[in-house]
Amino acid sequence: MKEWTTEERYRVLKDASEIRDLYDRIQASDYRQTYHIQPITGLSSDPNGFIYHKGIWHLYYQWCPWGAVHGLKYWYHTTSKDLLHWQNKGVGIHPDIIYDNKGVHSGSGFSTDEELYLFYTGNHRDENWVRTPYTCLAQLTEDGQLIKQPEPLFGPHPDYTEHQRDPKVVYHEANQTYYILLGAQSKDLKGKVLIYTSKELLQGWTFAGELKVPGYEDLGGMWECPSIARIGDKDILVFSPQYTKLPRRGNSTNHNIYLIGKMDYENLTFHADGEYRHLDYGFDFYAAQFAANVKEEDKAILTAWMGLPDNHYPTEEEDWEGSLVLPRELRIVNDRLYQLPVQQIRELRQKKVEPTGRLPRVAEVQVKHTGGNAQLTLFSKSDGTGGLQLSYDAARKTVTIDRSQMELRFNEAIGEVLEVPLEEDLTDIALYLDRSSVEIFFNKGEATFTTHLYPTEQESSYQASPNLDLEIWMLRSSVTDDFVV
Ligand code: FRU
């Protein structure tokens, strides 16, 4: 693995020509995704500024141009009319003012319906590499220009550590107040959400206090990327706690969880109805963000980084890694969350594949389960060995997923086997396979599982136990992979 110096990681991109060769080389990779957003070069991580505005979905990602390394971060901009077909738009926000001199870190979008604003964390470092995070504001004008407000909205709060970032902006109609939720770490190294409020969107922000989440005072050492949405009459709070292990997550210390309940904006308290749950039970899912300005009240839209901090993926060798998960629709039925890829995904179906045991690399697989223990293996070799193995234990209502039999193994240290607990007996599974990922939705989205996966040419078969009925479609591509910087 390449060792990166600080200079290399924090090199400023001055001209698109500097990464043209890298882009050309990466195009030849066997693992470029076809219907998932991915970095044009280098590394993509968190989704940022996800919003619907004037008929267009805007979705940015954290981007480091030079290689598969976390260094100087930009927001890279993509847009879509349908949450399915995405176009590259080039750099959305450059780190080019003193307040963001070492990175434009994560944040969210806010639409007044007339104007589109982007709130982000300016990652400032001084000559001694001491970090100061600022909450910054920019506007994306109708003609595509980005205008940064020259001064930040506010700097760090002195009672917390340097980890204060990832502004999520919401407007609370009842008291006509704007709120910013910030991921933070207390001085005793606990994960927190800080709240700033203002009567105006563009100025007047003051610290209102810490979000109280009764029962969750001690969960993890930092909460990254808090995001909140309303679905029907429930609020859903998602965040990414770090520096702790959690049940069902192997040895990983990075997680993405949610609470359903009621957000009391007056008293800065989130009352959870029940225990936290994992947004996704897979290996590679983090920093999820709700889209802002979704007009339907009975659903939310969410995407996430398909990857984890501190993890490494085989395409690092090719100087790129990362992808966003498919945008998902979230609904709450009988107080339970259901997640499915946006319905439009059906438009990608092309030829139906005869179930002969050969698995296309890019496919949708719909599985019906007729009862009992079951076994499904994807990407096995022609002699039936290897592959990604899913085993359903009907007595425990649990699916065990094992990626250790794949030829290209990675992140073995966090564990290669995870379990998905189901509330109900298994009835159906929907799987979306792209060239370096698999997303799995159980029981119409009652639980989900996302993993990167890097099948080799020999790994192109599947096997299913007789109580599983499979339908397989090849899928069209829906992301353009053009060189736009
Ligand atoms: C989460 C995160 C955010 C931060 C960004 C920097 O993955 O650490 O908290 O803003 O990544 O890239």
CSV table of C-alpha atoms and ligand atoms in Angstrom, one decimal:
chain,number,residue,atom,x,y,z
A,1,MET,CA,0.0,0.0,0.0
A,2,LYS,CA,1.3,3.5,-0.9
A,3,GLU,CA,2.5,5.6,2.0
A,4,TRP,CA,1.2,9.2,1.6
A,5,THR,CA,3.0,12.2,2.9
A,6,THR,CA,1.0,15.1,4.4
A,7,GLU,CA,2.0,17.2,1.4
A,8,GLU,CA,0.7,14.7,-1.1
A,9,ARG,CA,-2.6,14.2,0.8
A,10,TYR,CA,-3.2,17.9,1.1
A,11,ARG,CA,-2.0,19.0,-2.3
A,12,VAL,CA,-4.4,21.6,-3.8
A,13,LEU,CA,-5.9,20.7,-7.2
A,14,LYS,CA,-5.1,23.6,-9.5
A,15,ASP,CA,-6.1,22.4,-12.8
A,16,ALA,CA,-8.1,19.4,-14.1
A,17,SER,CA,-5.2,18.4,-16.3
A,18,GLU,CA,-3.4,17.3,-13.1
A,19,ILE,CA,-5.7,14.3,-12.7
A,20,ARG,CA,-6.5,13.5,-16.3
A,21,ASP,CA,-4.0,10.6,-16.5
A,22,LEU,CA,-5.3,9.2,-13.3
A,23,TYR,CA,-8.9,9.4,-14.6
A,24,ASP,CA,-8.0,7.6,-17.8
A,25,ARG,CA,-6.2,4.8,-15.9
A,26,ILE,CA,-9.1,4.3,-13.5
A,27,GLN,CA,-11.6,4.0,-16.3
A,28,ALA,CA,-10.0,0.7,-17.2
A,29,SER,CA,-10.8,-0.8,-13.7
A,30,ASP,CA,-13.0,-3.8,-13.6
A,31,TYR,CA,-14.6,-2.5,-10.5
A,32,ARG,CA,-16.1,0.8,-11.7
A,33,GLN,CA,-19.7,1.0,-10.7
A,34,THR,CA,-22.5,1.4,-13.3
A,35,TYR,CA,-25.5,2.7,-11.3
A,36,HIS,CA,-23.9,4.0,-8.2
A,37,ILE,CA,-22.2,7.4,-7.7
A,38,GLN,CA,-18.5,7.0,-7.4
A,39,PRO,CA,-15.4,9.3,-7.4
A,40,ILE,CA,-14.1,10.3,-10.8
A,41,THR,CA,-10.6,9.8,-9.3
A,42,GLY,CA,-9.3,9.3,-5.8
A,43,LEU,CA,-11.6,8.8,-2.9
A,44,SER,CA,-15.3,9.5,-2.2
A,45,SER,CA,-16.7,9.3,1.3
A,46,ASP,CA,-19.7,11.0,2.9
A,47,PRO,CA,-22.8,12.3,0.9
A,48,ASN,CA,-23.2,16.0,1.4
A,49,GLY,CA,-25.7,18.7,0.5
A,50,PHE,CA,-28.4,16.2,-0.6
A,51,ILE,CA,-31.4,18.2,-1.6
A,52,TYR,CA,-34.3,18.7,-4.0
A,53,HIS,CA,-34.4,22.2,-5.5
A,54,LYS,CA,-36.3,23.5,-8.5
A,55,GLY,CA,-36.9,20.1,-10.1
A,56,ILE,CA,-33.3,18.9,-9.6
A,57,TRP,CA,-31.7,16.6,-7.0
A,58,HIS,CA,-28.3,17.8,-5.9
A,59,LEU,CA,-26.0,15.4,-4.3
A,60,TYR,CA,-22.4,16.1,-3.4
A,61,TYR,CA,-19.7,13.8,-2.0
A,62,GLN,CA,-16.6,14.2,0.0
A,63,TRP,CA,-13.8,14.0,-2.5
A,64,CYS,CA,-10.1,13.6,-2.3
A,65,PRO,CA,-8.8,13.8,-6.0
A,66,TRP,CA,-5.3,12.3,-5.7
A,67,GLY,CA,-5.9,8.7,-4.6
A,68,ALA,CA,-7.6,6.4,-2.2
A,69,VAL,CA,-6.6,8.4,0.8
A,70,HIS,CA,-8.3,10.9,3.2
A,71,GLY,CA,-6.6,14.2,2.6
A,72,LEU,CA,-7.7,17.6,1.4
A,73,LYS,CA,-11.5,17.2,0.9
A,74,TYR,CA,-13.6,18.9,-1.7
A,75,TRP,CA,-17.4,18.7,-2.3
A,76,TYR,CA,-17.9,17.0,-5.7
A,77,HIS,CA,-21.2,17.8,-7.3
A,78,THR,CA,-23.6,15.4,-9.1
A,79,THR,CA,-27.2,16.1,-10.1
A,80,SER,CA,-30.2,14.0,-11.2
A,81,LYS,CA,-33.8,14.5,-12.2
A,82,ASP,CA,-35.0,11.2,-10.9
A,83,LEU,CA,-32.5,10.0,-8.2
A,84,LEU,CA,-31.4,7.3,-10.6
A,85,HIS,CA,-29.6,8.9,-13.6
A,86,TRP,CA,-26.7,11.0,-12.2
A,87,GLN,CA,-24.4,13.4,-14.0
A,88,ASN,CA,-21.0,14.7,-13.0
A,89,LYS,CA,-21.0,18.4,-12.5
A,90,GLY,CA,-17.4,19.0,-11.2
A,91,VAL,CA,-16.2,20.4,-8.0
A,92,GLY,CA,-19.0,21.9,-5.9
A,93,ILE,CA,-17.0,23.6,-3.2
A,94,HIS,CA,-13.2,24.1,-3.2
A,95,PRO,CA,-11.2,24.6,-0.1
A,96,ASP,CA,-10.0,28.1,-1.0
A,97,ILE,CA,-10.6,30.4,2.0
A,98,ILE,CA,-8.7,30.5,5.2
A,99,TYR,CA,-11.5,29.0,7.2
A,100,ASP,CA,-11.5,25.8,5.0
A,101,ASN,CA,-7.8,25.8,4.1
A,102,LYS,CA,-7.5,22.1,5.0
A,103,GLY,CA,-10.8,20.8,3.7
A,104,VAL,CA,-14.4,21.4,2.9
A,105,HIS,CA,-15.9,18.9,5.3
A,106,SER,CA,-19.4,17.5,5.5
A,107,GLY,CA,-22.6,19.4,5.6
A,108,SER,CA,-26.1,19.8,4.2
A,109,GLY,CA,-28.3,21.8,1.9
A,110,PHE,CA,-31.2,24.1,2.6
A,111,SER,CA,-33.7,25.3,0.0
A,112,THR,CA,-36.0,28.3,0.5
A,113,ASP,CA,-37.6,27.1,-2.7
A,114,GLU,CA,-36.2,30.3,-4.3
A,115,GLU,CA,-32.5,30.0,-3.2
A,116,LEU,CA,-30.2,27.0,-2.5
A,117,TYR,CA,-27.8,27.2,0.4
A,118,LEU,CA,-25.0,24.8,1.4
A,119,PHE,CA,-23.8,24.6,5.0
A,120,TYR,CA,-20.5,22.9,5.6
A,121,THR,CA,-17.6,22.5,8.0
A,122,GLY,CA,-14.5,24.5,7.1
A,123,ASN,CA,-11.6,22.4,8.4
A,124,HIS,CA,-9.0,25.0,9.3
A,125,ARG,CA,-5.5,24.1,10.4
A,126,ASP,CA,-2.8,26.4,11.5
A,127,GLU,CA,1.0,26.0,10.8
A,128,ASN,CA,1.3,23.7,13.9
A,129,TRP,CA,-1.5,21.6,12.4
A,130,VAL,CA,-3.9,22.7,15.2
A,131,ARG,CA,-7.5,22.3,14.0
A,132,THR,CA,-10.4,24.8,14.2
A,133,PRO,CA,-13.7,23.7,12.7
A,134,TYR,CA,-15.9,26.5,11.3
A,135,THR,CA,-19.5,26.3,10.2
A,136,CYS,CA,-19.6,28.0,6.8
A,137,LEU,CA,-22.2,29.0,4.3
A,138,ALA,CA,-22.3,29.1,0.5
A,139,GLN,CA,-25.0,29.7,-2.1
A,140,LEU,CA,-25.4,27.9,-5.3
A,141,THR,CA,-26.9,30.4,-7.8
A,142,GLU,CA,-29.3,29.6,-10.6
A,143,ASP,CA,-26.5,29.8,-13.2
A,144,GLY,CA,-24.4,27.3,-11.2
A,145,GLN,CA,-22.0,29.8,-9.5
A,146,LEU,CA,-20.9,29.1,-5.9
A,147,ILE,CA,-20.8,32.2,-3.7
A,148,LYS,CA,-19.2,31.6,-0.4
A,149,GLN,CA,-20.0,33.8,2.5
A,150,PRO,CA,-16.6,35.3,3.4
A,151,GLU,CA,-17.0,34.8,7.2
A,152,PRO,CA,-18.2,31.6,8.9
A,153,LEU,CA,-21.5,31.5,10.7
A,154,PHE,CA,-19.7,30.5,13.9
A,155,GLY,CA,-16.6,28.8,15.1
A,156,PRO,CA,-16.1,26.0,17.6
A,157,HIS,CA,-17.7,26.0,21.0
A,158,PRO,CA,-14.9,26.2,23.7
A,159,ASP,CA,-16.5,23.5,25.9
A,160,TYR,CA,-16.0,20.7,23.3
A,161,THR,CA,-13.0,19.2,21.6
A,162,GLU,CA,-11.9,20.1,18.0
A,163,HIS,CA,-14.5,17.5,16.8
A,164,GLN,CA,-17.4,19.7,15.9
A,165,ARG,CA,-18.7,19.3,12.4
A,166,ASP,CA,-21.2,18.3,9.8
A,167,PRO,CA,-24.0,20.9,10.0
A,168,LYS,CA,-27.5,19.6,9.3
A,169,VAL,CA,-30.0,22.5,8.9
A,170,VAL,CA,-33.7,22.2,9.6
A,171,TYR,CA,-36.5,24.7,9.9
A,172,HIS,CA,-39.1,24.1,12.7
A,173,GLU,CA,-42.3,25.7,11.5
A,174,ALA,CA,-44.1,25.7,14.9
A,175,ASN,CA,-41.7,28.2,16.4
A,176,GLN,CA,-40.4,29.7,13.1
A,177,THR,CA,-36.8,28.9,14.0
A,178,TYR,CA,-33.9,27.5,12.1
A,179,TYR,CA,-31.8,24.8,13.8
A,180,ILE,CA,-28.3,23.5,13.0
A,181,LEU,CA,-27.4,20.0,14.4
A,182,LEU,CA,-23.6,19.5,14.7
A,183,GLY,CA,-21.8,16.3,15.4
A,184,ALA,CA,-19.5,16.8,18.3
A,185,GLN,CA,-17.3,15.3,21.1
A,186,SER,CA,-17.4,16.5,24.7
A,187,LYS,CA,-14.2,17.1,26.7
A,188,ASP,CA,-14.7,13.8,28.4
A,189,LEU,CA,-14.7,12.2,25.0
A,190,LYS,CA,-18.4,11.4,24.6
A,191,GLY,CA,-20.4,11.7,21.3
A,192,LYS,CA,-22.8,14.6,21.3
A,193,VAL,CA,-25.0,16.7,19.0
A,194,LEU,CA,-24.8,20.4,19.5
A,195,ILE,CA,-27.6,22.7,18.5
A,196,TYR,CA,-27.4,26.3,17.2
A,197,THR,CA,-30.5,28.3,16.4
A,198,SER,CA,-31.4,31.4,14.5
A,199,LYS,CA,-34.6,33.3,13.4
A,200,GLU,CA,-32.8,33.9,10.1
A,201,LEU,CA,-31.2,31.4,7.8
A,202,LEU,CA,-28.2,33.4,6.8
A,203,GLN,CA,-27.1,35.1,10.1
A,204,GLY,CA,-27.8,35.4,13.8
A,205,TRP,CA,-26.8,31.8,14.8
A,206,THR,CA,-26.2,31.2,18.5
A,207,PHE,CA,-25.5,28.2,20.6
A,208,ALA,CA,-28.7,26.8,22.1
A,209,GLY,CA,-27.3,23.7,23.9
A,210,GLU,CA,-26.6,20.1,23.6
A,211,LEU,CA,-29.2,17.8,22.2
A,212,LYS,CA,-30.4,15.6,25.0
A,213,VAL,CA,-31.0,12.0,24.0
A,214,PRO,CA,-32.1,10.2,27.2
A,215,GLY,CA,-30.5,6.8,27.4
A,216,TYR,CA,-27.7,7.7,25.0
A,217,GLU,CA,-25.4,9.8,27.1
A,218,ASP,CA,-22.6,7.3,26.8
A,219,LEU,CA,-22.7,5.8,23.4
A,220,GLY,CA,-19.4,6.3,21.6
A,221,GLY,CA,-16.7,8.9,21.6
A,222,MET,CA,-17.9,11.1,18.7
A,223,TRP,CA,-21.2,11.3,16.8
A,224,GLU,CA,-20.5,12.2,13.1
A,225,CYS,CA,-23.0,13.4,10.6
A,226,PRO,CA,-26.3,13.8,12.6
A,227,SER,CA,-29.3,14.0,10.3
A,228,ILE,CA,-33.0,14.3,11.1
A,229,ALA,CA,-36.2,13.9,9.1
A,230,ARG,CA,-39.9,13.7,9.7
A,231,ILE,CA,-41.8,10.7,8.4
A,232,GLY,CA,-45.6,11.0,9.0
A,233,ASP,CA,-45.9,11.9,12.6
A,234,LYS,CA,-42.5,10.5,13.7
A,235,ASP,CA,-39.1,12.0,13.8
A,236,ILE,CA,-36.1,9.9,12.9
A,237,LEU,CA,-32.6,10.8,14.1
A,238,VAL,CA,-29.6,9.2,12.4
A,239,PHE,CA,-26.0,9.6,13.3
A,240,SER,CA,-22.6,7.8,13.1
A,241,PRO,CA,-21.2,7.0,16.5
A,242,GLN,CA,-17.4,6.2,16.6
A,243,TYR,CA,-14.8,4.9,18.9
A,244,THR,CA,-16.9,2.1,20.4
A,245,LYS,CA,-17.9,-1.4,19.5
A,246,LEU,CA,-21.6,-2.3,19.2
A,247,PRO,CA,-23.4,-5.6,19.1
A,248,ARG,CA,-23.7,-7.1,15.6
A,249,ARG,CA,-20.9,-5.0,14.2
A,250,GLY,CA,-17.9,-7.3,14.4
A,251,ASN,CA,-14.8,-5.5,15.5
A,252,SER,CA,-15.8,-2.2,13.8
A,253,THR,CA,-15.7,0.9,15.8
A,254,ASN,CA,-17.7,3.0,13.2
A,255,HIS,CA,-21.5,2.6,13.0
A,256,ASN,CA,-24.6,4.3,11.6
A,257,ILE,CA,-27.7,4.0,13.8
A,258,TYR,CA,-31.1,5.5,14.1
A,259,LEU,CA,-33.8,6.4,16.7
A,260,ILE,CA,-37.4,6.8,15.9
A,261,GLY,CA,-39.3,9.1,18.3
A,262,LYS,CA,-40.2,12.8,18.9
A,263,MET,CA,-37.9,15.7,18.5
A,264,ASP,CA,-38.8,18.3,21.1
A,265,TYR,CA,-37.3,21.5,19.5
A,266,GLU,CA,-38.2,23.7,22.4
A,267,ASN,CA,-36.4,21.6,25.0
A,268,LEU,CA,-33.7,20.3,22.7
A,269,THR,CA,-34.5,16.7,23.5
A,270,PHE,CA,-35.0,13.7,21.3
A,271,HIS,CA,-37.4,11.2,23.0
A,272,ALA,CA,-36.7,7.8,21.4
A,273,ASP,CA,-39.6,5.4,21.3
A,274,GLY,CA,-37.4,2.4,21.7
A,275,GLU,CA,-33.9,1.1,21.4
A,276,TYR,CA,-31.5,2.3,18.6
A,277,ARG,CA,-31.1,0.1,15.5
A,278,HIS,CA,-28.5,-0.2,12.9
A,279,LEU,CA,-29.5,1.6,9.7
A,280,ASP,CA,-27.8,-1.2,7.8
A,281,TYR,CA,-26.3,-4.4,9.1
A,282,GLY,CA,-23.6,-4.7,6.4
A,283,PHE,CA,-19.9,-4.0,6.4
A,284,ASP,CA,-19.8,-0.8,4.4
A,285,PHE,CA,-22.4,1.8,5.3
A,286,TYR,CA,-21.7,5.1,7.1
A,287,ALA,CA,-22.4,8.9,7.4
A,288,ALA,CA,-25.9,8.6,6.0
A,289,GLN,CA,-27.7,11.8,5.2
A,290,PHE,CA,-31.4,12.6,4.6
A,291,ALA,CA,-32.2,14.6,1.5
A,292,ALA,CA,-33.7,18.0,2.3
A,293,ASN,CA,-36.8,19.4,0.8
A,294,VAL,CA,-38.5,16.1,0.1
A,295,LYS,CA,-42.1,17.1,-0.5
A,296,GLU,CA,-44.0,13.9,0.4
A,297,GLU,CA,-44.7,13.7,4.1
A,298,ASP,CA,-44.9,9.9,4.4
A,299,LYS,CA,-41.3,9.2,3.4
A,300,ALA,CA,-37.8,10.3,3.6
A,301,ILE,CA,-34.9,9.8,1.2
A,302,LEU,CA,-31.5,8.9,2.4
A,303,THR,CA,-28.1,7.9,1.0
A,304,ALA,CA,-24.8,7.0,2.7
A,305,TRP,CA,-21.1,6.4,2.1
A,306,MET,CA,-20.5,2.8,1.1
A,307,GLY,CA,-17.4,2.5,3.2
A,308,LEU,CA,-16.1,3.1,6.7
A,309,PRO,CA,-13.4,5.3,8.1
A,310,ASP,CA,-10.1,3.6,8.8
A,311,ASN,CA,-11.0,0.8,6.3
A,312,HIS,CA,-9.2,-0.1,3.1
A,313,TYR,CA,-10.5,-1.5,-0.2
A,314,PRO,CA,-8.8,-3.5,-3.0
A,315,THR,CA,-9.2,-0.6,-5.5
A,316,GLU,CA,-6.8,1.4,-3.5
A,317,GLU,CA,-4.2,-0.2,-5.7
A,318,GLU,CA,-5.8,1.5,-8.6
A,319,ASP,CA,-5.9,4.9,-6.8
A,320,TRP,CA,-9.6,5.1,-6.2
A,321,GLU,CA,-12.2,3.8,-3.8
A,322,GLY,CA,-15.7,4.6,-2.6
A,323,SER,CA,-19.2,4.8,-3.7
A,324,LEU,CA,-22.5,6.1,-2.4
A,325,VAL,CA,-25.3,3.6,-1.7
A,326,LEU,CA,-28.4,3.7,-3.8
A,327,PRO,CA,-30.8,6.5,-2.6
A,328,ARG,CA,-33.4,4.8,-0.4
A,329,GLU,CA,-36.9,5.6,0.4
A,330,LEU,CA,-37.7,5.3,4.1
A,331,ARG,CA,-41.2,4.7,5.5
A,332,ILE,CA,-42.4,3.9,9.0
A,333,VAL,CA,-45.1,1.2,9.2
A,334,ASN,CA,-46.4,0.2,12.7
A,335,ASP,CA,-43.5,2.1,14.3
A,336,ARG,CA,-40.9,0.1,12.2
A,337,LEU,CA,-38.6,1.6,9.6
A,338,TYR,CA,-38.7,0.1,6.1
A,339,GLN,CA,-36.0,1.0,3.5
A,340,LEU,CA,-36.1,0.2,-0.2
A,341,PRO,CA,-34.1,1.6,-3.1
A,342,VAL,CA,-36.0,4.4,-4.8
A,343,GLN,CA,-38.8,2.8,-6.9
A,344,GLN,CA,-37.3,4.2,-10.2
A,345,ILE,CA,-34.6,1.6,-9.9
A,346,ARG,CA,-37.1,-0.8,-11.8
A,347,GLU,CA,-36.4,1.3,-14.9
A,348,LEU,CA,-32.9,-0.2,-15.0
A,349,ARG,CA,-34.2,-3.7,-15.6
A,350,GLN,CA,-33.3,-5.0,-19.0
A,351,LYS,CA,-33.1,-8.7,-20.0
A,352,LYS,CA,-34.4,-11.3,-17.6
A,353,VAL,CA,-31.8,-13.9,-17.1
A,354,GLU,CA,-32.6,-17.6,-17.2
A,355,PRO,CA,-31.8,-19.1,-13.8
A,356,THR,CA,-29.1,-21.4,-15.0
A,357,GLY,CA,-26.6,-20.7,-12.2
A,358,ARG,CA,-24.6,-18.0,-13.9
A,359,LEU,CA,-24.7,-14.6,-12.2
A,360,PRO,CA,-24.3,-11.4,-14.2
A,361,ARG,CA,-22.0,-8.9,-12.5
A,362,VAL,CA,-24.6,-6.1,-12.7
A,363,ALA,CA,-28.0,-7.4,-11.7
A,364,GLU,CA,-31.1,-7.3,-9.7
A,365,VAL,CA,-32.0,-10.5,-7.9
A,366,GLN,CA,-35.5,-10.9,-6.4
A,367,VAL,CA,-35.9,-13.9,-4.1
A,368,LYS,CA,-39.0,-15.5,-2.7
A,369,HIS,CA,-38.6,-17.7,0.3
A,370,THR,CA,-41.1,-20.5,0.9
A,371,GLY,CA,-40.1,-21.3,4.5
A,372,GLY,CA,-37.4,-23.1,6.5
A,373,ASN,CA,-33.7,-22.7,6.7
A,374,ALA,CA,-32.2,-21.4,3.4
A,375,GLN,CA,-28.9,-20.9,1.7
A,376,LEU,CA,-27.9,-18.5,-1.1
A,377,THR,CA,-24.4,-18.2,-2.4
A,378,LEU,CA,-23.5,-15.4,-4.9
A,379,PHE,CA,-20.3,-15.2,-6.9
A,380,SER,CA,-19.2,-18.7,-6.2
A,381,LYS,CA,-16.8,-20.4,-8.6
A,382,SER,CA,-18.1,-22.8,-11.3
A,383,ASP,CA,-17.3,-25.8,-9.0
A,384,GLY,CA,-19.6,-24.3,-6.4
A,385,THR,CA,-16.9,-23.2,-3.9
A,386,GLY,CA,-16.3,-19.8,-2.5
A,387,GLY,CA,-18.6,-16.8,-2.9
A,388,LEU,CA,-20.7,-14.5,-0.7
A,389,GLN,CA,-22.7,-16.8,1.5
A,390,LEU,CA,-26.1,-16.0,3.0
A,391,SER,CA,-27.6,-18.5,5.5
A,392,TYR,CA,-31.0,-18.2,7.0
A,393,ASP,CA,-31.7,-19.8,10.3
A,394,ALA,CA,-35.5,-19.9,10.6
A,395,ALA,CA,-35.6,-20.7,14.3
A,396,ARG,CA,-33.5,-17.6,15.1
A,397,LYS,CA,-35.0,-15.5,12.2
A,398,THR,CA,-31.4,-14.5,11.4
A,399,VAL,CA,-29.4,-14.3,8.2
A,400,THR,CA,-25.7,-14.8,8.5
A,401,ILE,CA,-23.6,-13.2,5.8
A,402,ASP,CA,-20.0,-14.4,5.2
A,403,ARG,CA,-17.7,-12.7,2.8
A,404,SER,CA,-14.6,-14.6,3.9
A,405,GLN,CA,-14.8,-17.1,1.0
A,406,MET,CA,-14.3,-14.5,-1.7
A,407,GLU,CA,-11.0,-14.5,-3.5
A,408,LEU,CA,-10.3,-10.8,-2.9
A,409,ARG,CA,-10.6,-10.3,0.9
A,410,PHE,CA,-10.3,-7.0,2.6
A,411,ASN,CA,-10.8,-5.5,6.1
A,412,GLU,CA,-10.5,-8.9,7.6
A,413,ALA,CA,-9.7,-7.4,11.0
A,414,ILE,CA,-13.2,-6.0,11.5
A,415,GLY,CA,-14.6,-9.4,10.8
A,416,GLU,CA,-15.9,-11.0,7.6
A,417,VAL,CA,-19.1,-12.5,9.0
A,418,LEU,CA,-22.1,-10.5,10.2
A,419,GLU,CA,-25.7,-11.3,11.2
A,420,VAL,CA,-29.0,-9.6,10.2
A,421,PRO,CA,-31.7,-10.2,12.8
A,422,LEU,CA,-35.3,-10.1,11.3
A,423,GLU,CA,-38.5,-9.3,13.2
A,424,GLU,CA,-40.6,-11.5,10.9
A,425,ASP,CA,-39.9,-14.8,9.2
A,426,LEU,CA,-38.0,-14.3,6.0
A,427,THR,CA,-40.3,-13.9,3.0
A,428,ASP,CA,-38.3,-12.1,0.4
A,429,ILE,CA,-34.9,-10.7,-0.4
A,430,ALA,CA,-34.0,-8.0,-3.0
A,431,LEU,CA,-30.3,-7.8,-4.1
A,432,TYR,CA,-28.7,-5.2,-6.2
A,433,LEU,CA,-25.3,-6.1,-7.6
A,434,ASP,CA,-23.0,-3.6,-9.1
A,435,ARG,CA,-19.4,-4.2,-10.2
A,436,SER,CA,-18.0,-3.7,-6.7
A,437,SER,CA,-21.0,-3.8,-4.3
A,438,VAL,CA,-24.0,-5.7,-3.2
A,439,GLU,CA,-27.0,-4.1,-1.4
A,440,ILE,CA,-29.5,-6.5,0.2
A,441,PHE,CA,-33.0,-5.7,1.4
A,442,PHE,CA,-34.9,-8.3,3.5
A,443,ASN,CA,-38.7,-8.5,3.9
A,444,LYS,CA,-39.5,-5.4,1.8
A,445,GLY,CA,-36.8,-3.4,3.6
A,446,GLU,CA,-37.3,-4.4,7.2
A,447,ALA,CA,-33.5,-4.8,7.4
A,448,THR,CA,-30.7,-4.0,4.9
A,449,PHE,CA,-27.2,-5.1,4.4
A,450,THR,CA,-24.6,-3.3,2.3
A,451,THR,CA,-21.1,-4.5,1.4
A,452,HIS,CA,-18.4,-3.8,-1.1
A,453,LEU,CA,-17.5,-6.9,-3.0
A,454,TYR,CA,-14.8,-7.5,-5.7
A,455,PRO,CA,-15.6,-10.7,-7.6
A,456,THR,CA,-12.9,-12.0,-10.0
A,457,GLU,CA,-13.7,-13.4,-13.4
A,458,GLN,CA,-13.9,-16.9,-12.0
A,459,GLU,CA,-16.5,-15.9,-9.4
A,460,SER,CA,-19.6,-15.7,-11.5
A,461,SER,CA,-22.0,-18.5,-10.4
A,462,TYR,CA,-24.7,-18.8,-7.7
A,463,GLN,CA,-26.4,-21.5,-5.8
A,464,ALA,CA,-29.7,-21.4,-4.0
A,465,SER,CA,-31.5,-23.9,-1.8
A,466,PRO,CA,-34.8,-25.3,-3.3
A,467,ASN,CA,-36.9,-23.1,-1.0
A,468,LEU,CA,-35.7,-20.0,-2.7
A,469,ASP,CA,-37.2,-18.9,-6.0
A,470,LEU,CA,-35.0,-16.5,-7.9
A,471,GLU,CA,-35.7,-14.0,-10.6
A,472,ILE,CA,-32.7,-12.2,-12.1
A,473,TRP,CA,-32.5,-9.1,-14.4
A,474,MET,CA,-29.5,-7.5,-15.9
A,475,LEU,CA,-29.4,-3.8,-15.2
A,476,ARG,CA,-28.6,-0.8,-17.3
A,477,SER,CA,-26.1,1.7,-16.2
A,478,SER,CA,-27.4,5.1,-14.9
A,479,VAL,CA,-24.4,7.1,-13.8
A,480,THR,CA,-22.2,8.9,-16.4
A,481,ASP,CA,-18.6,8.6,-15.6
A,482,ASP,CA,-17.4,11.7,-17.6
A,483,PHE,CA,-14.3,13.7,-16.8
A,484,VAL,CA,-15.9,16.8,-15.4
A,485,VAL,CA,-13.8,18.8,-12.9
B,1,FRU,C1,-17.4,11.3,8.4
B,1,FRU,C2,-16.4,12.5,8.4
B,1,FRU,C3,-17.2,13.8,8.8
B,1,FRU,C4,-16.3,14.8,8.2
B,1,FRU,C5,-15.8,14.2,6.9
B,1,FRU,C6,-14.5,14.6,6.5
B,1,FRU,O1,-16.9,10.3,7.5
B,1,FRU,O2,-15.3,12.3,9.3
B,1,FRU,O3,-17.4,13.9,10.2
B,1,FRU,O4,-16.9,16.0,8.0
B,1,FRU,O5,-15.9,12.8,7.2
B,1,FRU,O6,-14.2,14.0,5.2
